[in-house]
Coordinates of C-alpha atoms in Angstrom, one line a residue:
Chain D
X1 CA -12.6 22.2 70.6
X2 CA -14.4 22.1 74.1
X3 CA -15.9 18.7 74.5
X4 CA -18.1 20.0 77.4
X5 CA -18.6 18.0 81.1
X6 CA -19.0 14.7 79.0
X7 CA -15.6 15.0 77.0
X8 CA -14.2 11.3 79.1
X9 CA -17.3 10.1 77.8
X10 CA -16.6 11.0 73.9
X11 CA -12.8 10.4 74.2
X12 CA -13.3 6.9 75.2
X13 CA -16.0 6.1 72.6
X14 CA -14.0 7.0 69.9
X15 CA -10.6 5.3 71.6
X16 CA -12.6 1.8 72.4
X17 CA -13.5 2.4 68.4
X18 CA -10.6 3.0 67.5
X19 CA -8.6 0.0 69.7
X20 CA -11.0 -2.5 68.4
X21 CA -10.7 -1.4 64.7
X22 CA -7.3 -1.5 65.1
X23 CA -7.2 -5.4 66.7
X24 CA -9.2 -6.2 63.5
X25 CA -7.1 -5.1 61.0
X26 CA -4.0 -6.4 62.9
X27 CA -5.1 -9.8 63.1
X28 CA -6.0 -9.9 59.8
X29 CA -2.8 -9.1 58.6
X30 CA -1.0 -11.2 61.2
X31 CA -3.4 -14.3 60.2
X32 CA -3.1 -13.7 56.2
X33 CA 0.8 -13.7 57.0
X34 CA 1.0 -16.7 58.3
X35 CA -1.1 -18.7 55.9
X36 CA 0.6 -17.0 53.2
X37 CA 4.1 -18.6 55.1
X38 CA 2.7 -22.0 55.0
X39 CA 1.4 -21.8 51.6
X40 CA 5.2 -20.7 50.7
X41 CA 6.4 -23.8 52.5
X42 CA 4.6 -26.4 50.7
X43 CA 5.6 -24.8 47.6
X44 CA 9.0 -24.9 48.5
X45 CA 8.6 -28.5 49.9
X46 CA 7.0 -29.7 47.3
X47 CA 6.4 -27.1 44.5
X48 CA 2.8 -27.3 45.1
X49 CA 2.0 -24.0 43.0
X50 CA 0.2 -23.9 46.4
X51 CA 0.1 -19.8 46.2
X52 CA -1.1 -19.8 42.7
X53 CA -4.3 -17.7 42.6
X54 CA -3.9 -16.0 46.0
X55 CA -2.2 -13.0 44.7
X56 CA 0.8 -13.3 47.3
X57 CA 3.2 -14.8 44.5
X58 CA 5.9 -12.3 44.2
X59 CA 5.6 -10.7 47.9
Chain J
X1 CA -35.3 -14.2 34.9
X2 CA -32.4 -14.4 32.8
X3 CA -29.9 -17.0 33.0
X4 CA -26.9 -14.0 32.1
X5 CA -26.7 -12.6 36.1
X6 CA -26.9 -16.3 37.3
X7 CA -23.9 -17.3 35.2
X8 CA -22.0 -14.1 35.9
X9 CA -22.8 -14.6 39.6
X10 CA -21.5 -18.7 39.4
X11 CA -18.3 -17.3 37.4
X12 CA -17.7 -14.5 40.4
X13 CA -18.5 -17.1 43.3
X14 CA -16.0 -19.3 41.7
X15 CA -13.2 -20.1 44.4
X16 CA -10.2 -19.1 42.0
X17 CA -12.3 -16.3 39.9
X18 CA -13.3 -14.9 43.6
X19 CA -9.7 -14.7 44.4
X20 CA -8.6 -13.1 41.5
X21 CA -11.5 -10.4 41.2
X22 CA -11.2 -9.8 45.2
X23 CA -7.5 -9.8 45.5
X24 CA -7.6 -6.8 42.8
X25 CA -10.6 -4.7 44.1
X26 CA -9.3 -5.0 47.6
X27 CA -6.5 -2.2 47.7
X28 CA -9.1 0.3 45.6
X29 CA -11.5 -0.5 48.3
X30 CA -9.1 -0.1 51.4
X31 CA -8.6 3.5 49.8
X32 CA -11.7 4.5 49.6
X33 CA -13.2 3.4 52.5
X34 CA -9.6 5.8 54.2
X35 CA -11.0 8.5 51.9
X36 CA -15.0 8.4 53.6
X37 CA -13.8 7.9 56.8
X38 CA -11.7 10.6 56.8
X39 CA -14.3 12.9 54.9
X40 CA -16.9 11.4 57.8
X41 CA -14.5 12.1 60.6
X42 CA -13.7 15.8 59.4
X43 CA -17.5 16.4 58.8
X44 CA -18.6 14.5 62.3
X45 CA -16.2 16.3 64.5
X46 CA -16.0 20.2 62.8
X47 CA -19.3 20.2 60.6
X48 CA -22.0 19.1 62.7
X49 CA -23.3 21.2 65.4
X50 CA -23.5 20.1 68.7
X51 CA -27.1 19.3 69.8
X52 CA -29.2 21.5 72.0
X53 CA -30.3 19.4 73.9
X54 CA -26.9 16.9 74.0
X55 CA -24.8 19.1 73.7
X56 CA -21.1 17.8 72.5
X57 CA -22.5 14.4 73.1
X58 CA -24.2 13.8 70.3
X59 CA -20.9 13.5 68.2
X60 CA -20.5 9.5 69.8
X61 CA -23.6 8.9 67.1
X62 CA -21.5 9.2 64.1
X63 CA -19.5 6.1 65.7
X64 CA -22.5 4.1 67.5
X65 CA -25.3 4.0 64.6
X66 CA -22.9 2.9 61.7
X67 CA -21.2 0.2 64.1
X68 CA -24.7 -0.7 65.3
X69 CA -25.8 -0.9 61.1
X70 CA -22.8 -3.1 60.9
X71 CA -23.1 -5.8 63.4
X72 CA -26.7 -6.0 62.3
X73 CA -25.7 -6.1 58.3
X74 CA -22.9 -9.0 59.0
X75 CA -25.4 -10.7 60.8
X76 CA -27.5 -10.6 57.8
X77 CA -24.6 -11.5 55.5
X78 CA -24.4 -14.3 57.4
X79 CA -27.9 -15.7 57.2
X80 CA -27.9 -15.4 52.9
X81 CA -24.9 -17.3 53.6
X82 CA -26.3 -20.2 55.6
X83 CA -29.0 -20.4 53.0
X84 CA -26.0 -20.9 50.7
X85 CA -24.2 -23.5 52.8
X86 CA -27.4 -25.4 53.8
X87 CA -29.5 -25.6 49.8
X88 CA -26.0 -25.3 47.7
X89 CA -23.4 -26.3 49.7
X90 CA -21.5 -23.6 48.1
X91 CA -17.7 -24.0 50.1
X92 CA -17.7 -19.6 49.5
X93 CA -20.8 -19.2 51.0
X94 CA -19.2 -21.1 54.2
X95 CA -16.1 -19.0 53.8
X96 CA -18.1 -15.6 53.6
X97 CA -20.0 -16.6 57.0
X98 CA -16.8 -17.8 58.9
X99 CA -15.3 -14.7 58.0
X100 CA -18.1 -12.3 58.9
X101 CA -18.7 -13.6 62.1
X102 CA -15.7 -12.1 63.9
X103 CA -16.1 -8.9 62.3
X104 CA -19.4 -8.7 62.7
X105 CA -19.2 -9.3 66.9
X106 CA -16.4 -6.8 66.9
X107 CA -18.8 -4.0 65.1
X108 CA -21.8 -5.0 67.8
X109 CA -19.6 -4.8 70.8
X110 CA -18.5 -1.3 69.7
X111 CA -22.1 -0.6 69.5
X112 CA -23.0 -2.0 72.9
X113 CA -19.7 0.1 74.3
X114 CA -20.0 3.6 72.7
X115 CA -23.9 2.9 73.5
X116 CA -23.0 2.9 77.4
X117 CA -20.9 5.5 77.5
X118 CA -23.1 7.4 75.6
X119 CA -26.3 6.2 78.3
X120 CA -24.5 7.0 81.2
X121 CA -24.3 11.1 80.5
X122 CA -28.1 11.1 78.8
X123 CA -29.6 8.4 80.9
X124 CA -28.0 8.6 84.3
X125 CA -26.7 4.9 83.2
X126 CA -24.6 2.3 81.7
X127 CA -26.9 -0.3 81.2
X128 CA -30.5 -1.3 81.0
X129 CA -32.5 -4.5 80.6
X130 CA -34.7 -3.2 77.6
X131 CA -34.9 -5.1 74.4
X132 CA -32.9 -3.0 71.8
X133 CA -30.0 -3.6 74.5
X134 CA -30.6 -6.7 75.2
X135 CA -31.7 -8.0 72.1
X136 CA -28.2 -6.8 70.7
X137 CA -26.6 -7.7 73.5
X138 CA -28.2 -11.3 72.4
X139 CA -26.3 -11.0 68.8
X140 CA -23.2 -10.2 70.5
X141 CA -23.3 -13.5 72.2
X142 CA -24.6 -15.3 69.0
X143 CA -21.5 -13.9 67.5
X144 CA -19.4 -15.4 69.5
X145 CA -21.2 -18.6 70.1
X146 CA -21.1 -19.5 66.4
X147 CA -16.8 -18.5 66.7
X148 CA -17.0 -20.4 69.4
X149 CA -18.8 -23.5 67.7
X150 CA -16.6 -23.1 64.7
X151 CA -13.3 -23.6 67.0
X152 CA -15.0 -26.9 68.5
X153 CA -15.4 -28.8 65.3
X154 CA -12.2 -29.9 62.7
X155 CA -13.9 -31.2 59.8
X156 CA -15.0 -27.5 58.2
X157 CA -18.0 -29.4 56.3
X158 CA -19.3 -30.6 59.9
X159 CA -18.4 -27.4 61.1
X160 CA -20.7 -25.0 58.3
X161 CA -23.5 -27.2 58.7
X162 CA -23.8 -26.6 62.6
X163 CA -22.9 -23.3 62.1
X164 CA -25.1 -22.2 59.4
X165 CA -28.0 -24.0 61.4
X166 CA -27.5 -21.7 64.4
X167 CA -27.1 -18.8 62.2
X168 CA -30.4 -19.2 61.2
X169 CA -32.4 -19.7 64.4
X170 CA -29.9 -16.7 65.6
X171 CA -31.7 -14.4 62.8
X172 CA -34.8 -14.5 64.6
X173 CA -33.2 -11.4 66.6
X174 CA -33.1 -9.1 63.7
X175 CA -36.6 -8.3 63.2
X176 CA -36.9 -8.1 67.5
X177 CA -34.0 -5.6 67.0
X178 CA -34.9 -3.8 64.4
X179 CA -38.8 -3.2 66.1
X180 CA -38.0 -3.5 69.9
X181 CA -38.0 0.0 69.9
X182 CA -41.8 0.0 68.7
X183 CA -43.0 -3.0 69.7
X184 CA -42.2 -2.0 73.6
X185 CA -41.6 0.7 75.8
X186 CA -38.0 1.1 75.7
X187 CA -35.4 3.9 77.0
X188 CA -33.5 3.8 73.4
X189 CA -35.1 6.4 70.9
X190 CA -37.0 5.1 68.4
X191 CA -35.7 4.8 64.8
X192 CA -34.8 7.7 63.0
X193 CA -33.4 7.2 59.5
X194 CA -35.2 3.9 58.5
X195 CA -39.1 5.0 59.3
X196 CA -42.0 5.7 57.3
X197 CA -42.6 9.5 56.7
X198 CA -38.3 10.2 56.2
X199 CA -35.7 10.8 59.0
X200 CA -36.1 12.8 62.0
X201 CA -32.8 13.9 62.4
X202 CA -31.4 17.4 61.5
X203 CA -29.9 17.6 57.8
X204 CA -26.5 19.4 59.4
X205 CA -26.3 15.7 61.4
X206 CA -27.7 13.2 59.0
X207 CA -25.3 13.9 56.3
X208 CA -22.0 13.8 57.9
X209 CA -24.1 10.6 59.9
X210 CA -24.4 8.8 56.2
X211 CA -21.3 9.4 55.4
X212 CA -19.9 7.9 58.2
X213 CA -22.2 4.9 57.8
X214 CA -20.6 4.7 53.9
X215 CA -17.7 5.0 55.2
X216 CA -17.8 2.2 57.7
X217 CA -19.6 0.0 55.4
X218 CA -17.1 0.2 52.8
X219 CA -14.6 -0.5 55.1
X220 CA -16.3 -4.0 56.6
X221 CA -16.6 -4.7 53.4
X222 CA -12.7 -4.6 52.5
X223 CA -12.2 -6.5 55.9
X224 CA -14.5 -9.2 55.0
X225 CA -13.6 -9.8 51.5
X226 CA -9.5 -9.7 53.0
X227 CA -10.3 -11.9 55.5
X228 CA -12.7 -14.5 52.8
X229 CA -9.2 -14.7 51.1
X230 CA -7.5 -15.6 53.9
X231 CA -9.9 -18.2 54.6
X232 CA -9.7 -19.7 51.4
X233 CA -5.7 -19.9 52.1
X234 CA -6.8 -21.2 55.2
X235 CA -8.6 -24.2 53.5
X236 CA -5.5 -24.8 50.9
X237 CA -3.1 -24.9 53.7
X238 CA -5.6 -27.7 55.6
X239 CA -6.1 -29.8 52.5
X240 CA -1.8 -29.7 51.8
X241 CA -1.3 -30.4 55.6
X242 CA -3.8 -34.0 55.4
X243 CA -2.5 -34.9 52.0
X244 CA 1.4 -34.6 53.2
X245 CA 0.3 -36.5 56.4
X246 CA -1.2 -39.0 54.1
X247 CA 1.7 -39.1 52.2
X248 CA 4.1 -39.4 54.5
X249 CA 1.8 -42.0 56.7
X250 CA 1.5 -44.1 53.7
X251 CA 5.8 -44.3 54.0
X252 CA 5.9 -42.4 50.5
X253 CA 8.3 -39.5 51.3
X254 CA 10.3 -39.7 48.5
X255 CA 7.3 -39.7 46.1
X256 CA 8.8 -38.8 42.7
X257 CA 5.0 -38.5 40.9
X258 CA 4.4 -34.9 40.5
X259 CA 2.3 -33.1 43.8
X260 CA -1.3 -32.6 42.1
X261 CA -2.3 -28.6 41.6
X262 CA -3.5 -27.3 45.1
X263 CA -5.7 -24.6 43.4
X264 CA -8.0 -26.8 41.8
X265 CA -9.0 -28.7 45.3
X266 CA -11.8 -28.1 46.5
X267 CA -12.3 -25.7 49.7
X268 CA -12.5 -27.2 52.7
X269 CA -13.1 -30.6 52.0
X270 CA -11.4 -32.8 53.9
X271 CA -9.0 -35.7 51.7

């Protein structure tokens, strides 16, 4: 497919999109991991039944 | 009006209900909002003709107007949800704005980017100071203000109070960027989906356009609803943390009573 003169322009709209998207989805994973590690703690600490509910029981 | 949708909508906004109906629509979700994008994408980049006047262009739309629909939607999200912090002092509603918030800056600073590097080939620049730019320039920095405030306060009560107050005066901007197209005179074209008398734009462009939109509505959603459940283990962890601090501050380490059930806390109150 030919982009044309303004192809730079195109390419880096849908690369900044993509880079920013992909940040998001990353941290969100990376965050949800490590609550889901310190819900596991206090269960083991104390068997809180701290991950009851949150659907990361058997992970 | 009946009292049935009120009670289902208390039994859905229910902490634990919300993470068990959330935690099994997610994944379907995810899914589909993979399947639209990729429909959008394919339809976007090998359906829709370039334009004659912008040529090739014109296919950095199908990524600025449904970011640009985004950042303004969260922000919208958010406001319902200060209205639900501020009269019920629901703790979800707080959760649902603290999680917005980030996506919803994220969504507006692709808008402002794409919409920059789409000015510069049609307008001969990057930027201007007219007030669809600047006004959502403005949200940008409200976003991140409101992270900002959030990061500055402990207490999470304190916290959604402030937060949800400045969410409100913040949503003075959406009417000013909804009409700052009509109201002044203003490089950006003026709206053309969302008028009086239909859209303006070409059928071969608005359909693969509104699917993209689906597409990347779907998937904020699945981000926000993932990221409200993280915030609601977020609040659990916060609540075990002071209560084992208490615990072991009050020289009870050893306890032998059984550790009370973490899931019926309440969110984000602090012990």
């Amino acid at each position: 497919m030919d982009l044309g003169t303004h192809a730079g322009f195109i390419l880096a709209s849908y690369a900044f999109t993509a880079l920013v998207m992909g940040a998001l989805v990353l941290n969100a994973v990376r965050d949800r991991r490590a609550q889901t590690r310190a819900l596991r703690s206090f269960d083991a600490l104390r068997g809180s039944g701290a991950l009851r509910g949150s659907g990361e029981e058997r992970r | 009006m009946s009292s049935a949708p009120i009670s289902l909508w208390t039994r859905l906004s229910n902490p634990s209900h919300f993470m068990r109906w959330s935690g099994a629509l997610v994944p379907w979700l995810a899914g589909l909002s993979a399947l639209a994008l990729g429909i959008g994408l394919y339809l976007a980049w090998f359906v829709a003709p370039p334009d004659y006047q912008q040529g090739e262009t014109v296919r950095i739309m199908f990524i600025h107007v449904p970011a640009a629909w985004l950042g303004v939607f969260f922000y919208g999200a958010m406001s319902l949800s200060a209205v639900g912090t501020l009269v019920w002092r629901h703790p979800l509603a707080d959760v649902a704005q603290r999680a917005a918030a980030p996506i919803g800056a994220a969504f507006t600073l692709i808008c402002l980017v794409t919409g920059s590097l789409w000015g510069k080939p049609m307008w001969g620049t990057y930027w201007v100071w007219d007030a669809r730019l600047t006004s959502m320039l403005l949200l940008f920095l409200i976003y991140c203000g409101i992270v900002a405030l959030w990061r500055t306060m402990e207490d999470p009560n304190r916290a959604a109070r402030a937060v949800a107050i400045l969410t409100l005066v913040g949503a003075i901007n959406l009417p000013i960027i909804k009409f700052s197209v009509n109201w002044w005179s203003t490089l950006h074209q003026p709206a053309s989906i969302l008028r009086m008398g239909g859209p303006t734009i070409d059928p071969s462009m608005l359909y693969p356009l509104l699917v993209m939109i689906l597409a990347a509505t779907i998937g904020g959603t699945t981000l926000h609803l993932y990221a409200m459940r993280t915030e609601v283990m977020r609040r659990r962890v916060r609540t075990l943390t002071i209560r084992e601090a208490e615990r072991l501050d009050a020289g009870r380490v050893a306890v032998t009573a059984p550790a009370s059930n973490a899931a019926a806390l309440p969110l984000g109150q602090a012990l």
